[in-house]
Coordinates of C-alpha atoms and ligand atoms in Angstrom, one line a residue:
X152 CA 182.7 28.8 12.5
X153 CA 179.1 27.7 11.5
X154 CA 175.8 29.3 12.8
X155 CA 173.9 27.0 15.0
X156 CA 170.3 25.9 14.7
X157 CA 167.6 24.2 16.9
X158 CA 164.4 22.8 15.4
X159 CA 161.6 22.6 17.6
X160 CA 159.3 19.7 16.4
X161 CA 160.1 16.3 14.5
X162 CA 157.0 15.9 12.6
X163 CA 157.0 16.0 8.8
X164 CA 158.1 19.4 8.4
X165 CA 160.8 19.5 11.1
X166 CA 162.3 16.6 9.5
X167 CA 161.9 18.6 6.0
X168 CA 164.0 21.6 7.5
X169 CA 166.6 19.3 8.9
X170 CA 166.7 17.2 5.3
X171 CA 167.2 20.1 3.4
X172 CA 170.3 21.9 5.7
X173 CA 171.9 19.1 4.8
X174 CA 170.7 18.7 1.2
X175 CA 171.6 21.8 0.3
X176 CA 174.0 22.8 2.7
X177 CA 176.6 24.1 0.1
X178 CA 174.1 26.8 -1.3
X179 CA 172.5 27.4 1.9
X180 CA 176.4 29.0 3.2
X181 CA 177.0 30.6 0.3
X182 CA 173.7 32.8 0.5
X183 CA 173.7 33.0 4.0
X184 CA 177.5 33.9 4.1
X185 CA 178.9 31.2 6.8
X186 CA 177.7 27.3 7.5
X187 CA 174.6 26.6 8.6
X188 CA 174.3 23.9 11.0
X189 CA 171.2 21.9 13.3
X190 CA 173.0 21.6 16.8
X191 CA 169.8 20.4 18.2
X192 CA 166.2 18.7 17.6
X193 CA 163.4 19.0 20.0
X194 CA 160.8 16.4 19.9
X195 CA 159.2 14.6 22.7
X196 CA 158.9 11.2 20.8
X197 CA 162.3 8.8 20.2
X198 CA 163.3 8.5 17.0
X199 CA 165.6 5.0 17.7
X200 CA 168.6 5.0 14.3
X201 CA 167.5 8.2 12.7
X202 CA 170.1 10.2 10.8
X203 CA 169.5 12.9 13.4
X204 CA 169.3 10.9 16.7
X205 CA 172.5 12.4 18.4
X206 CA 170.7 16.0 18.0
X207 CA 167.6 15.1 19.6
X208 CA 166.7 16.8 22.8
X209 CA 163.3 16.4 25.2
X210 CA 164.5 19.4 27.4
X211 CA 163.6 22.6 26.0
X212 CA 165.8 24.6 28.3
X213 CA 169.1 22.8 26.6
X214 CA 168.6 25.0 23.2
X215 CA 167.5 27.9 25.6
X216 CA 170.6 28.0 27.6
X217 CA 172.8 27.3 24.7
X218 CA 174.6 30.5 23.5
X219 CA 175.7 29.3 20.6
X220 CA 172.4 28.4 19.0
X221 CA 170.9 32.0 17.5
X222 CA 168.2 31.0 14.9
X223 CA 165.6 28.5 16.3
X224 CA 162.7 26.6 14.2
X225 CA 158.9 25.9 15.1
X226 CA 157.7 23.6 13.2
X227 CA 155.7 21.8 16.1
X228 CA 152.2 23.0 14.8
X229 CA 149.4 24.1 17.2
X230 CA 149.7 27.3 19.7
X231 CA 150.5 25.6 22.6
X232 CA 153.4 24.8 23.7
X233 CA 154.6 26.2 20.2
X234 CA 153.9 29.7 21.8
X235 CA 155.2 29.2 25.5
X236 CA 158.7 27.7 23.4
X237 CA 158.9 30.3 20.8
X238 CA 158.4 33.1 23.3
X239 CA 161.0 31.6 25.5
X240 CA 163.6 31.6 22.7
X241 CA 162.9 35.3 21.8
X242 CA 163.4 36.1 25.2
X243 CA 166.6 34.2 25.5
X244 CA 168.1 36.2 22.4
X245 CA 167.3 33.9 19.8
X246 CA 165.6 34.6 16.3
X247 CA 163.0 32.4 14.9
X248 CA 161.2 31.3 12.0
X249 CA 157.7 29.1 12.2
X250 CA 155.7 27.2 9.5
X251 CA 153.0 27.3 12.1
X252 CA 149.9 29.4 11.5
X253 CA 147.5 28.6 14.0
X254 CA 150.7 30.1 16.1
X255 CA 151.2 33.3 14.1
X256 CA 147.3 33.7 13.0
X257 CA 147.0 34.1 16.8
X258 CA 150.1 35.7 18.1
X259 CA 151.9 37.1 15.3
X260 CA 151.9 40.8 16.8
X261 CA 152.5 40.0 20.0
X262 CA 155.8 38.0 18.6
X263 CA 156.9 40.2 16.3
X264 CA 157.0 43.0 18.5
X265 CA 159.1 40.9 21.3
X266 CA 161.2 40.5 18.7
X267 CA 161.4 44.0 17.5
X268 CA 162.4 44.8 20.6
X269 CA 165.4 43.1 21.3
X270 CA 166.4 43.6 17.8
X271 CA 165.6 40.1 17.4
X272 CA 163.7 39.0 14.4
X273 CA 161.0 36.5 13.9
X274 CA 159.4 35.2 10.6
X275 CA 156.9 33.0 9.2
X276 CA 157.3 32.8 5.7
X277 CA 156.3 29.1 5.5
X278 CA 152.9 29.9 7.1
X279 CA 150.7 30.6 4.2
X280 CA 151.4 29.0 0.7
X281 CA 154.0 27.1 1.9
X282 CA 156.5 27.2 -0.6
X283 CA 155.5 30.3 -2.3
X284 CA 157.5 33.2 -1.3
X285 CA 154.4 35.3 -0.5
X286 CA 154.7 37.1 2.7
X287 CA 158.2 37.8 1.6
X288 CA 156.9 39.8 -1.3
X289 CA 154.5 41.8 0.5
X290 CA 157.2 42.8 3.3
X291 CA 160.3 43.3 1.3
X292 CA 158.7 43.9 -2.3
X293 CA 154.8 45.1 -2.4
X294 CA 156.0 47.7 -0.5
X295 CA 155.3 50.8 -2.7
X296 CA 151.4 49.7 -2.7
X297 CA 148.3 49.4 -1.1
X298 CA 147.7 46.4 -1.5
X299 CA 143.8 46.5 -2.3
X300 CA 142.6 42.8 -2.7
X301 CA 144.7 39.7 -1.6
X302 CA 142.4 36.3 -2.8
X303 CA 143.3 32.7 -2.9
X304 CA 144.0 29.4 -2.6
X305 CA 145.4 28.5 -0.3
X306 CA 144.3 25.0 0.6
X307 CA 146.4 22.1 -1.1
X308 CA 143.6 19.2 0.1
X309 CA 141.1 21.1 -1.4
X310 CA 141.9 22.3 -4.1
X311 CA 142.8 18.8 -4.6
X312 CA 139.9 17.1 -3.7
X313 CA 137.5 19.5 -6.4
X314 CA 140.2 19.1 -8.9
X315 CA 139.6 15.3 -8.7
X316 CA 135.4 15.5 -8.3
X317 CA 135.6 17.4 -11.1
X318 CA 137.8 15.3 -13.6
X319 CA 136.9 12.0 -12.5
X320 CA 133.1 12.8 -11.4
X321 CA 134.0 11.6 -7.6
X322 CA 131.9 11.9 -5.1
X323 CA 133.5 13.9 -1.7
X324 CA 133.4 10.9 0.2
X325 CA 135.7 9.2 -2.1
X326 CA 138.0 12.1 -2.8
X327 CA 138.4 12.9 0.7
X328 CA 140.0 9.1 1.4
X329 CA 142.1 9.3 -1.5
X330 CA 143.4 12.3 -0.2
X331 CA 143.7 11.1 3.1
X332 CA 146.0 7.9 1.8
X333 CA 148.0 10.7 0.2
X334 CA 149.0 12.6 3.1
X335 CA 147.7 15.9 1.5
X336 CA 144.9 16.1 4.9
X337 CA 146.4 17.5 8.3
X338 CA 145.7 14.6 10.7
X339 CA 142.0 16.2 11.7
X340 CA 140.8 16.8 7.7
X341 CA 138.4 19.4 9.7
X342 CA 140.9 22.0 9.3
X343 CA 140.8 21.5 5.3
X344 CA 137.7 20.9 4.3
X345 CA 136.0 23.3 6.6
X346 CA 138.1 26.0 5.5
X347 CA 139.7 26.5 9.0
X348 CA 143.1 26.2 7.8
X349 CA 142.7 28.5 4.8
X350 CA 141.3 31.2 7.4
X351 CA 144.1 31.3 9.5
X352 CA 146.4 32.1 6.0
X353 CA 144.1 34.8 4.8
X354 CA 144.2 35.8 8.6
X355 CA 147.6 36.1 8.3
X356 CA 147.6 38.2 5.1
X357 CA 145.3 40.5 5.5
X358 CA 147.2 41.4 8.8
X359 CA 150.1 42.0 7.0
X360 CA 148.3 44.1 4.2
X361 CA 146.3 46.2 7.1
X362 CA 148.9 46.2 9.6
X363 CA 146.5 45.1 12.2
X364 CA 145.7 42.0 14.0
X365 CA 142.9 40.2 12.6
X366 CA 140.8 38.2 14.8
X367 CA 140.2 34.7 12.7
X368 CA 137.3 33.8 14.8
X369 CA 135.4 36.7 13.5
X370 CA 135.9 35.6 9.7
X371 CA 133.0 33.7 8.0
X372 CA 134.3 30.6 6.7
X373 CA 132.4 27.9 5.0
X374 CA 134.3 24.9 3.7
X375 CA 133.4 22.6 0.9
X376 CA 131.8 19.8 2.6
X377 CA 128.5 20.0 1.1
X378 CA 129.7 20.0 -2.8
X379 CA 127.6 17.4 -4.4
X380 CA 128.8 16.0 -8.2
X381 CA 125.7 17.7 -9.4
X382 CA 127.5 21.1 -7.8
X383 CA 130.5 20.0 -10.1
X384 CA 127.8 19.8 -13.2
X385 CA 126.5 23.2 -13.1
X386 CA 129.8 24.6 -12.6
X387 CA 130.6 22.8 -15.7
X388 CA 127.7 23.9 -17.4
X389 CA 128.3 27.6 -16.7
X390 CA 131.8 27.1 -17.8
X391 CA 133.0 27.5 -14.4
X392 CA 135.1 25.8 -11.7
X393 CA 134.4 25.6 -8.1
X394 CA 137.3 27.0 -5.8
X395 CA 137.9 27.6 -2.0
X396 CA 138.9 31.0 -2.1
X397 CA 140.3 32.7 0.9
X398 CA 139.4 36.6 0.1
X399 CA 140.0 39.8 1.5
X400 CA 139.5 43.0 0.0
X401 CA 140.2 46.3 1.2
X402 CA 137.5 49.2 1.7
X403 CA 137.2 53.0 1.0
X404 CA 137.3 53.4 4.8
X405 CA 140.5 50.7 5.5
X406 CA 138.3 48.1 6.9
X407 CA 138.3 44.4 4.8
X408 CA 135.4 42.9 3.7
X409 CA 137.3 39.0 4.2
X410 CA 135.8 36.0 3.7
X411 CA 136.5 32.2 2.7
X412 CA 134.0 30.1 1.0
X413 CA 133.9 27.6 -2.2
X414 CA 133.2 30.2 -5.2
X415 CA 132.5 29.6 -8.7
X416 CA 134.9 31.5 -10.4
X417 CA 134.7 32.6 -14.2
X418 CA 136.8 31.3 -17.0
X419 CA 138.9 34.6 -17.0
X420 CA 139.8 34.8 -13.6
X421 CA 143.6 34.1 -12.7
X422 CA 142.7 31.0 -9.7
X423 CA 140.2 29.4 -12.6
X424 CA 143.1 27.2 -14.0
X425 CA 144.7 26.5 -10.5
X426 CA 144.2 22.8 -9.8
X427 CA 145.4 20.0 -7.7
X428 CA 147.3 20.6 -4.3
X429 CA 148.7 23.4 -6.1
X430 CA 148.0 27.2 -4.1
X431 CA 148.2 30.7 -5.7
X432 CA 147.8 33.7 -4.1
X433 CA 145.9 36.7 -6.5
X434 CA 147.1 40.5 -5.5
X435 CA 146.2 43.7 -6.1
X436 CA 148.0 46.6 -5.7
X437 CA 147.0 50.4 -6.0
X438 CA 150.2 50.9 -8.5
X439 CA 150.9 47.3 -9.6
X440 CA 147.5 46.2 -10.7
X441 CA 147.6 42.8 -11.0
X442 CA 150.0 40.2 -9.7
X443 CA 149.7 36.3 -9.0
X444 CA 151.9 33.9 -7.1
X445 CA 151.7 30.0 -8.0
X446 CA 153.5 27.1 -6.7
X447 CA 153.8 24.7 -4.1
X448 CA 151.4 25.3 -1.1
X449 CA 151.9 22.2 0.7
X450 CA 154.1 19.0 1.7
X451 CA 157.3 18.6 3.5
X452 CA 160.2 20.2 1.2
X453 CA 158.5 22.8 -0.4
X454 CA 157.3 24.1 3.2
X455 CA 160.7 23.1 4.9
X456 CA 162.0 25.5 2.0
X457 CA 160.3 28.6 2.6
X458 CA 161.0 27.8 6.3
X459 CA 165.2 27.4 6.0
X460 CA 164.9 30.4 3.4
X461 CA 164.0 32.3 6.4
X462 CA 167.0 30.8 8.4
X463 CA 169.0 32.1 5.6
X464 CA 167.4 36.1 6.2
X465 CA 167.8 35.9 9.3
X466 CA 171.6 34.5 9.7
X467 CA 172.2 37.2 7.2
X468 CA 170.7 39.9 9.6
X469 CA 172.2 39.5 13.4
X470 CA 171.5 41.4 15.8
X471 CA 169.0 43.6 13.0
X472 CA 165.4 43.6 13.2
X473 CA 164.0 42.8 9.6
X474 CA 160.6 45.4 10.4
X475 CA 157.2 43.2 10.0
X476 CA 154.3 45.9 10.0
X477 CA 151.4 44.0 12.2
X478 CA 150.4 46.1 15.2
X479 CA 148.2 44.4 18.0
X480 CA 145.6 47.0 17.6
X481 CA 142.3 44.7 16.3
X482 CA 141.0 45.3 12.6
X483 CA 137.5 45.9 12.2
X484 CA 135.6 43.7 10.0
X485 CA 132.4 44.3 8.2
X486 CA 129.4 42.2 8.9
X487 CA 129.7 39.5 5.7
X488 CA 126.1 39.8 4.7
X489 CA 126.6 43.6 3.8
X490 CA 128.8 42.5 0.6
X491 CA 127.0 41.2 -2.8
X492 CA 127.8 38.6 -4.7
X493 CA 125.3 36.6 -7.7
X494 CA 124.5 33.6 -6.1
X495 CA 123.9 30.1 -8.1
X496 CA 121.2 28.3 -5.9
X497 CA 119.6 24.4 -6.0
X498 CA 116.3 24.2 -4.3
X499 CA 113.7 22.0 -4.5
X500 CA 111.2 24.9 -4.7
X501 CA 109.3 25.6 -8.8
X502 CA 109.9 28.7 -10.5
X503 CA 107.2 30.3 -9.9
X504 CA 107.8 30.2 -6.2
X505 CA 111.2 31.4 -6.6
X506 CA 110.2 34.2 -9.3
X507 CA 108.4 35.2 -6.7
X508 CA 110.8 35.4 -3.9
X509 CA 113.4 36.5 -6.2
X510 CA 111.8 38.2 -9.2
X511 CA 114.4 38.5 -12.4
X512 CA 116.9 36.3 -12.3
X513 CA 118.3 33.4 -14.5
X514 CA 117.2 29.9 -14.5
X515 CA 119.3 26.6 -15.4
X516 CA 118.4 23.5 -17.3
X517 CA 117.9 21.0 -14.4
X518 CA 119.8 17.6 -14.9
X519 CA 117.2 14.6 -14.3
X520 CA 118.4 14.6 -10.4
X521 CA 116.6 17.5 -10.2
X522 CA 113.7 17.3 -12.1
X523 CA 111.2 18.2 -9.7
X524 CA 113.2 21.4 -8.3
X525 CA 114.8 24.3 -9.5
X526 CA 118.4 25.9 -10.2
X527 CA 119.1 29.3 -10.8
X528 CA 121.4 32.3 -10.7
X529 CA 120.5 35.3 -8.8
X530 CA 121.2 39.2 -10.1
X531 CA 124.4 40.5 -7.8
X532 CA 122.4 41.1 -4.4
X533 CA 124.2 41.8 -0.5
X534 CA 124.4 38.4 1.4
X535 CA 121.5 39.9 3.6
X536 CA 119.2 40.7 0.7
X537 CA 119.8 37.0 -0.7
X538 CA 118.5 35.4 3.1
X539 CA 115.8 37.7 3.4
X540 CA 114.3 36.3 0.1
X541 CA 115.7 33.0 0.4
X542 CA 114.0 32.8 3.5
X543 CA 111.2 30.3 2.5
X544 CA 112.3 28.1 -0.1
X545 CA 114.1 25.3 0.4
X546 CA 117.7 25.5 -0.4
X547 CA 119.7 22.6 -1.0
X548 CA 123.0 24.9 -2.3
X549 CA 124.3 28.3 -2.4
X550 CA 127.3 29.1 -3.8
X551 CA 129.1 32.9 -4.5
X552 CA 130.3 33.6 -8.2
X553 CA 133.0 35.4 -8.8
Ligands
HSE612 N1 146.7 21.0 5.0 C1 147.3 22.1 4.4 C2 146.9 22.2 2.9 C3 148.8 22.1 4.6 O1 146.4 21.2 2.4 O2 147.2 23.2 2.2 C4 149.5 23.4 4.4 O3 149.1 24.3 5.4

């Protein structure tokens, strides 16, 4: 007897969860306590003398209607049809596990709570961070906390692309191809580089930290599009590196202030000396203080990983809901501006104009580039106080310290 498994969606990852059943298929059975086995593939695309071809399906229904198949993958990407398929499994009595978070960013209550209900169980663990066991630790092992700050990174492309602007002086132009030709980028690099991506993950987590849904819409997310080499220089000259950090932390009255943003972050903080397409995930917890999780965050095993890990929990748990704390109930979230940050500003403005719009604060040595403007750091004001007097100078950059 072997437990049967459908993946839905042949992309990259699909074809990562169906590589490593059979990879590791020895280990796999001995933690999940029987064989594992893919019975099925779904994919709308022909894949003519792949190792999997005899599993392929186009029919959806087929893995639906088939009893034997208990533990179904999404690895399709997108909300829809991913959601119109996963619901339909859960409803036919099937457990599933997605590496999709545009799918659970949107609809993880509403999923989880199907499957709660038929003592069904459905997990995402490959979501966020991809490899890195994170949401597993905050379910199963954060749980005597309150988890007060989650931060990270949680963007392999990046994280990436600053690493590289930074040691090789590169511009973003020529980053961006050569992470492109990698196949770091999602097929629209939108999602990266404007942070999209990382805002559904911290979506993600700070629902499971709050126990709420959190609308990603209302996050404000700025992405790293506009980091110039001369960006890269100051941050060098302040002894700090420039980071896309996905934040959320959590307030006196349970609300989060969340936000994602590139940040310059200080020599002693624990995402300074994360680089490349690695991802780390920064929490803090009432009791535990401290804690950081590093690895992986990207690309087609280390996701497909996290994702059969889950097939594992879940073929270990039949017929037993595994309880995932995320009620549909909306979390509030503060206006952004209200939070204060020190800002590091270019501008083509002179210091007197900005002494005057700013009054104490600390300027930097120009480089030659820009000579005939001005580049400072600002004392720690709210994101509103810093408009209101930034209101008439001419900004080229802002960016948050941390
Ligand atoms: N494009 C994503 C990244 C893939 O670069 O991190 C994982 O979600």
């Amino acid at each position: 007897m072997s437990k049967k498994v459908a993946i839905m969606g042949y992309g990259t990852i699909g074809s990562g969860v169906a590589e490593v059943l059979e990879k590791n298929h020895e280990i796999i059975a001995r933690h999940a306590g029987e064989e594992i086995e893919c019975k099925y593939i779904l994919d709308i695309r022909d894949f003519p003398g792949d190792v999997n071809e005899s599993k392929l399906v186009k029919d959806v229904d087929i893995i639906a209607n088939d009893p034997e198949v208990s533990i179904v993958v999404e690895t399709m990407g997108g909300v829809e049809p991913a959601y119109t398929f996963v619901k339909k499994m859960l409803l036919a009595g099937k457990s599933v596990t997605t590496s999709n978070k545009a799918l659970v960013a949107e609809k993880g209550a509403e999923l989880i709570h199907i499957a709660e209900e038929r003592e069904l169980n459905f997990q995402f663990e490959a979501s966020v961070g991809g490899g890195i066991p994170i949401i597993r630790s905050l379910n199963k092992c954060l749980t005597a906390d309150v988890i007060e700050e989650i931060s990270g990174i949680l963007n392999g492309t990046t994280n990436y692309m600053l690493t590289k602007m930074r040691d090789e002086k590169s511009t973003y132009e020529a980053v961006l191809k050569e992470a492109q030709s990698l196949g770091y980028a999602e097929k629209d690099p939108t999602a990266d580089v404007e942070g999209h991506d990382a805002c559904r993950k911290i979506a993600i987590l700070t629902s499971l930290i709050s126990e709420r849904q959190v609308d990603f819409r209302k996050i404000q997310t700025e992405g790293i599009t506009t980091i110039t080499p001369a960006d890269i220089a100051y941050a060098k000259k302040l002894n700090r590196r420039i980071k896309l950090v996905a934040s959320s932390v959590r307030r006196p009255d349970q609300t989060f202030d969340i936000l994602v943003a590139p940040f310059l972050l200080a020599e002693g903080n624990p995402l300074y000396t994360v680089d490349g397409v690695f991802n780390a995930v920064f929490v803090h917890g009432n009791m535990l203080g401290d804690a950081m999780f590093f690895g992986s965050g990207a690309g087609k095993l280390p996701t497909a990983s996290a994702v059969v890990a889950d097939v594992v929990d879940m073929a270990k748990h039949p017929h037993r809901n595994i309880p995932v704390h995320w009620e549909e109930e909306e979390l509030s979230i503060p206006d952004y501006l209200e939070k204060a940050y020190r800002f590091y500003v270019r501008t083509k403005n002179k210091q007197e104009e900005i002494k005057s719009a700013f009054g104490e604060l600390d300027f930097i040595d120009p480089l030659l580039e820009d000579a005939d403007g001005s580049v400072f750091l600002t004392k720690e004001i709210s994101g509103r106080e810093f408009e209101q007097r930034a209101a008439d100078l001419q900004l080229l950059q802002r960016i948050r310290l941390k």
